[in-house]
């Protein structure tokens, strides 16, 4: 009996150590991948478009491409300015660093939200949840070359990725609670998706439709 207990304890210790080793290695791969691209030469030209709009917004109080001119809609993501503008205020003398830090901040936020989505909002045993977290990090680490390019591009891609992940978290929370407050939040976030990137409005339609569809199917099976 004592031998079985000791064997079980050893197995648990080995599994825990493997978990932390894989977690640390995957995280380091992601971090060093991003740091290796931390250069002005990896910023996309279009990223400076957001910085210019942020500058004009701060100086003239309106969204315009040309300083002091009429407002114009030339951005793929208007809401990305809520990230760009504060960083631009803090780093007023370096537009390149502003752009890169904005996309990088959103990129790491995306990773954090992805882990939260997997660990907290998926119904499974703790062991499976930890395994899914590892799988998520390993998948991101394997895609490090392309992922780090977006992290350092200065573009709104990582912002859109974070936004979609947040939307999915709220959608799952609504599916579980069906509370009015969460439903209103889901509707607002879904509607604002157009200002993040018009193409992600697809999620604003598909996710609520799926919730309604599967909820009806569940009621039908129960009936």
Coordinates of C-alpha atoms in Angstrom, one line a residue:
X1 CA 0.0 0.0 0.0
X2 CA 2.8 2.4 1.0
X3 CA 4.7 1.4 -2.2
X4 CA 1.7 2.3 -4.4
X5 CA 1.3 5.6 -2.6
X6 CA 4.9 6.4 -3.1
X7 CA 4.8 5.5 -6.8
X8 CA 1.7 7.6 -7.3
X9 CA 3.4 10.5 -5.6
X10 CA 6.5 10.2 -7.8
X11 CA 4.3 10.1 -10.9
X12 CA 2.5 13.3 -9.8
X13 CA 5.8 15.0 -9.1
X14 CA 7.1 14.1 -12.6
X15 CA 3.9 15.3 -14.3
X16 CA 4.1 18.6 -12.4
X17 CA 7.7 19.1 -13.3
X18 CA 7.0 18.3 -17.0
X19 CA 4.1 20.7 -16.9
X20 CA 6.2 23.6 -15.6
X21 CA 9.1 22.8 -17.9
X22 CA 6.9 22.8 -21.0
X23 CA 5.2 26.0 -19.7
X24 CA 8.4 27.8 -19.2
X25 CA 10.0 26.6 -22.5
X26 CA 6.9 27.6 -24.5
X27 CA 6.8 31.0 -22.8
X28 CA 10.5 31.7 -23.4
X29 CA 10.1 30.7 -27.1
X30 CA 7.3 33.2 -27.5
X31 CA 9.1 36.0 -25.5
X32 CA 12.5 35.6 -27.3
X33 CA 10.7 35.3 -30.6
X34 CA 9.1 38.7 -30.1
X35 CA 12.3 40.2 -28.8
X36 CA 14.2 39.0 -31.8
X37 CA 11.9 41.1 -34.0
X38 CA 12.0 44.2 -31.8
X39 CA 13.3 46.4 -34.5
X40 CA 12.0 49.4 -36.5
X41 CA 12.6 47.4 -39.7
X42 CA 9.9 45.0 -38.7
X43 CA 7.2 47.6 -38.4
X44 CA 4.7 47.7 -41.3
X45 CA 4.3 51.0 -43.2
X46 CA 0.6 51.1 -42.6
X47 CA 1.2 51.1 -38.8
X48 CA 2.2 54.7 -39.0
X49 CA -1.2 55.5 -40.3
X50 CA -2.7 54.8 -36.9
X51 CA 0.0 57.0 -35.3
X52 CA -0.9 59.9 -37.6
X53 CA -4.6 59.6 -36.9
X54 CA -3.8 59.5 -33.1
X55 CA -1.7 62.6 -33.5
X56 CA -4.4 64.5 -35.3
X57 CA -7.0 63.3 -32.8
X58 CA -4.9 64.6 -29.9
X59 CA -4.1 67.9 -31.5
X60 CA -7.4 68.7 -33.4
X61 CA -9.9 66.6 -31.5
X62 CA -11.2 64.7 -34.6
X63 CA -10.3 61.7 -36.7
X64 CA -8.6 63.1 -39.9
X65 CA -5.8 62.1 -42.1
X66 CA -4.7 65.6 -42.9
X67 CA -4.1 67.9 -39.9
X68 CA -7.0 70.2 -39.2
X69 CA -9.1 69.0 -42.1
X70 CA -12.5 67.3 -42.2
X71 CA -12.9 63.9 -40.4
X72 CA -12.1 60.9 -42.6
X73 CA -12.5 57.2 -42.2
X74 CA -9.2 55.7 -43.4
X75 CA -8.5 53.2 -40.7
X76 CA -9.1 49.5 -40.7
X77 CA -9.7 49.7 -36.9
X78 CA -10.9 52.9 -35.3
X79 CA -11.0 51.3 -31.8
X80 CA -7.3 50.5 -32.1
X81 CA -6.8 54.1 -31.3
X82 CA -7.7 53.5 -27.7
X83 CA -4.4 51.6 -27.5
X84 CA -2.3 53.7 -29.8
X85 CA -3.3 57.1 -28.4
X86 CA -2.4 56.6 -24.7
X87 CA 1.0 55.1 -25.7
X88 CA 1.5 58.0 -28.1
X89 CA 0.9 60.4 -25.3
X90 CA 3.6 58.6 -23.2
X91 CA 6.0 58.3 -26.1
X92 CA 5.4 61.5 -28.0
X93 CA 8.8 61.6 -29.7
X94 CA 9.0 58.1 -31.2
X95 CA 6.1 57.1 -33.5
X96 CA 7.9 53.8 -34.4
X97 CA 8.1 52.7 -30.8
X98 CA 4.5 53.7 -30.3
X99 CA 3.3 51.5 -33.1
X100 CA 5.4 48.5 -32.1
X101 CA 4.5 48.7 -28.4
X102 CA 0.8 48.9 -29.2
X103 CA 0.7 45.7 -31.3
X104 CA 3.0 44.0 -28.8
X105 CA 0.8 44.9 -25.8
X106 CA -2.3 43.6 -27.6
X107 CA -0.4 40.4 -28.6
X108 CA 0.5 39.5 -25.0
X109 CA -3.1 40.4 -24.0
X110 CA -4.3 37.9 -26.6
X111 CA -2.1 35.2 -25.1
X112 CA -3.4 36.0 -21.6
X113 CA -7.0 36.0 -22.7
X114 CA -6.5 32.7 -24.6
X115 CA -5.2 31.0 -21.5
X116 CA -8.1 32.4 -19.5
X117 CA -10.6 31.2 -22.1
X118 CA -9.1 27.7 -22.0
X119 CA -8.6 27.4 -18.3
X120 CA -11.6 29.1 -16.8
X121 CA -14.3 28.8 -19.4
X122 CA -13.9 25.2 -20.6
X123 CA -15.8 22.5 -18.6
X124 CA -13.2 19.9 -17.8
X125 CA -11.2 18.4 -15.0
X126 CA -8.2 20.3 -13.8
X127 CA -5.8 17.9 -15.4
X128 CA -7.5 18.4 -18.8
X129 CA -7.5 22.1 -18.3
X130 CA -3.8 22.2 -17.6
X131 CA -3.2 20.0 -20.6
X132 CA -5.2 22.4 -22.8
X133 CA -3.3 25.4 -21.5
X134 CA 0.0 23.6 -22.4
X135 CA -1.4 22.7 -25.8
X136 CA -2.4 26.3 -26.4
X137 CA 1.1 27.6 -25.5
X138 CA 2.8 24.9 -27.5
X139 CA 0.6 25.8 -30.5
X140 CA 1.4 29.5 -30.1
X141 CA 5.1 28.7 -29.7
X142 CA 5.2 26.6 -32.9
X143 CA 3.6 29.5 -34.7
X144 CA 6.1 31.9 -33.2
X145 CA 7.6 33.0 -36.5
X146 CA 4.4 34.4 -37.8
X147 CA 2.9 35.4 -34.5
X148 CA 5.9 37.5 -33.5
X149 CA 5.8 39.2 -36.8
X150 CA 2.3 40.5 -36.0
X151 CA 3.3 41.3 -32.4
X152 CA 6.0 43.7 -33.8
X153 CA 4.2 45.0 -36.9
X154 CA 2.5 47.9 -35.2
X155 CA -0.8 46.9 -37.0
X156 CA -4.2 46.2 -35.5
X157 CA -4.1 42.4 -36.1
X158 CA -3.2 41.5 -32.5
X159 CA -5.9 44.0 -31.3
X160 CA -8.5 42.2 -33.3
X161 CA -7.3 38.8 -32.0
X162 CA -7.6 40.0 -28.4
X163 CA -11.0 41.5 -29.1
X164 CA -12.4 38.2 -30.6
X165 CA -11.0 36.2 -27.7
X166 CA -12.7 38.6 -25.2
X167 CA -15.9 38.3 -27.2
X168 CA -15.8 34.5 -26.9
X169 CA -15.2 34.7 -23.2
X170 CA -18.2 36.9 -22.7
X171 CA -20.3 34.7 -25.0
X172 CA -19.5 31.6 -22.9
X173 CA -20.3 33.5 -19.7
X174 CA -23.6 34.5 -21.2
X175 CA -24.4 31.0 -22.3
X176 CA -23.8 29.8 -18.7
X177 CA -25.6 32.5 -16.8
X178 CA -28.1 33.9 -19.4
X179 CA -28.1 37.1 -17.3
X180 CA -29.4 40.4 -18.8
X181 CA -26.2 42.2 -17.9
X182 CA -24.0 39.7 -19.7
X183 CA -26.3 39.7 -22.6
X184 CA -26.2 43.4 -23.0
X185 CA -22.4 43.4 -22.7
X186 CA -22.2 40.7 -25.4
X187 CA -24.4 42.8 -27.7
X188 CA -22.4 45.9 -27.2
X189 CA -19.1 44.1 -27.7
X190 CA -20.5 42.4 -30.8
X191 CA -21.8 45.7 -32.2
X192 CA -18.5 47.5 -31.7
X193 CA -16.7 44.7 -33.6
X194 CA -17.3 46.8 -36.8
X195 CA -15.0 49.5 -35.3
X196 CA -12.4 46.9 -34.5
X197 CA -12.4 45.4 -38.0
X198 CA -15.4 45.0 -40.2
X199 CA -14.5 41.4 -41.2
X200 CA -14.8 40.2 -37.6
X201 CA -18.5 41.1 -37.5
X202 CA -18.9 37.5 -38.7
X203 CA -18.3 36.5 -35.1
X204 CA -21.0 38.9 -34.0
X205 CA -23.6 37.0 -36.0
X206 CA -22.3 33.4 -35.8
X207 CA -21.7 33.3 -32.1
X208 CA -25.2 34.5 -30.9
X209 CA -26.8 32.4 -33.6
X210 CA -24.9 29.3 -32.4
X211 CA -25.9 30.0 -28.7
X212 CA -29.6 30.2 -29.7
X213 CA -29.4 27.2 -32.0
X214 CA -27.7 24.8 -29.5
X215 CA -29.9 26.1 -26.7
X216 CA -33.0 25.1 -28.6
X217 CA -31.5 21.8 -29.5
X218 CA -30.8 21.1 -25.8
X219 CA -34.3 22.0 -24.9
X220 CA -35.6 19.7 -27.6
X221 CA -33.5 16.8 -26.4
X222 CA -34.7 17.4 -22.8
X223 CA -38.3 17.5 -23.9

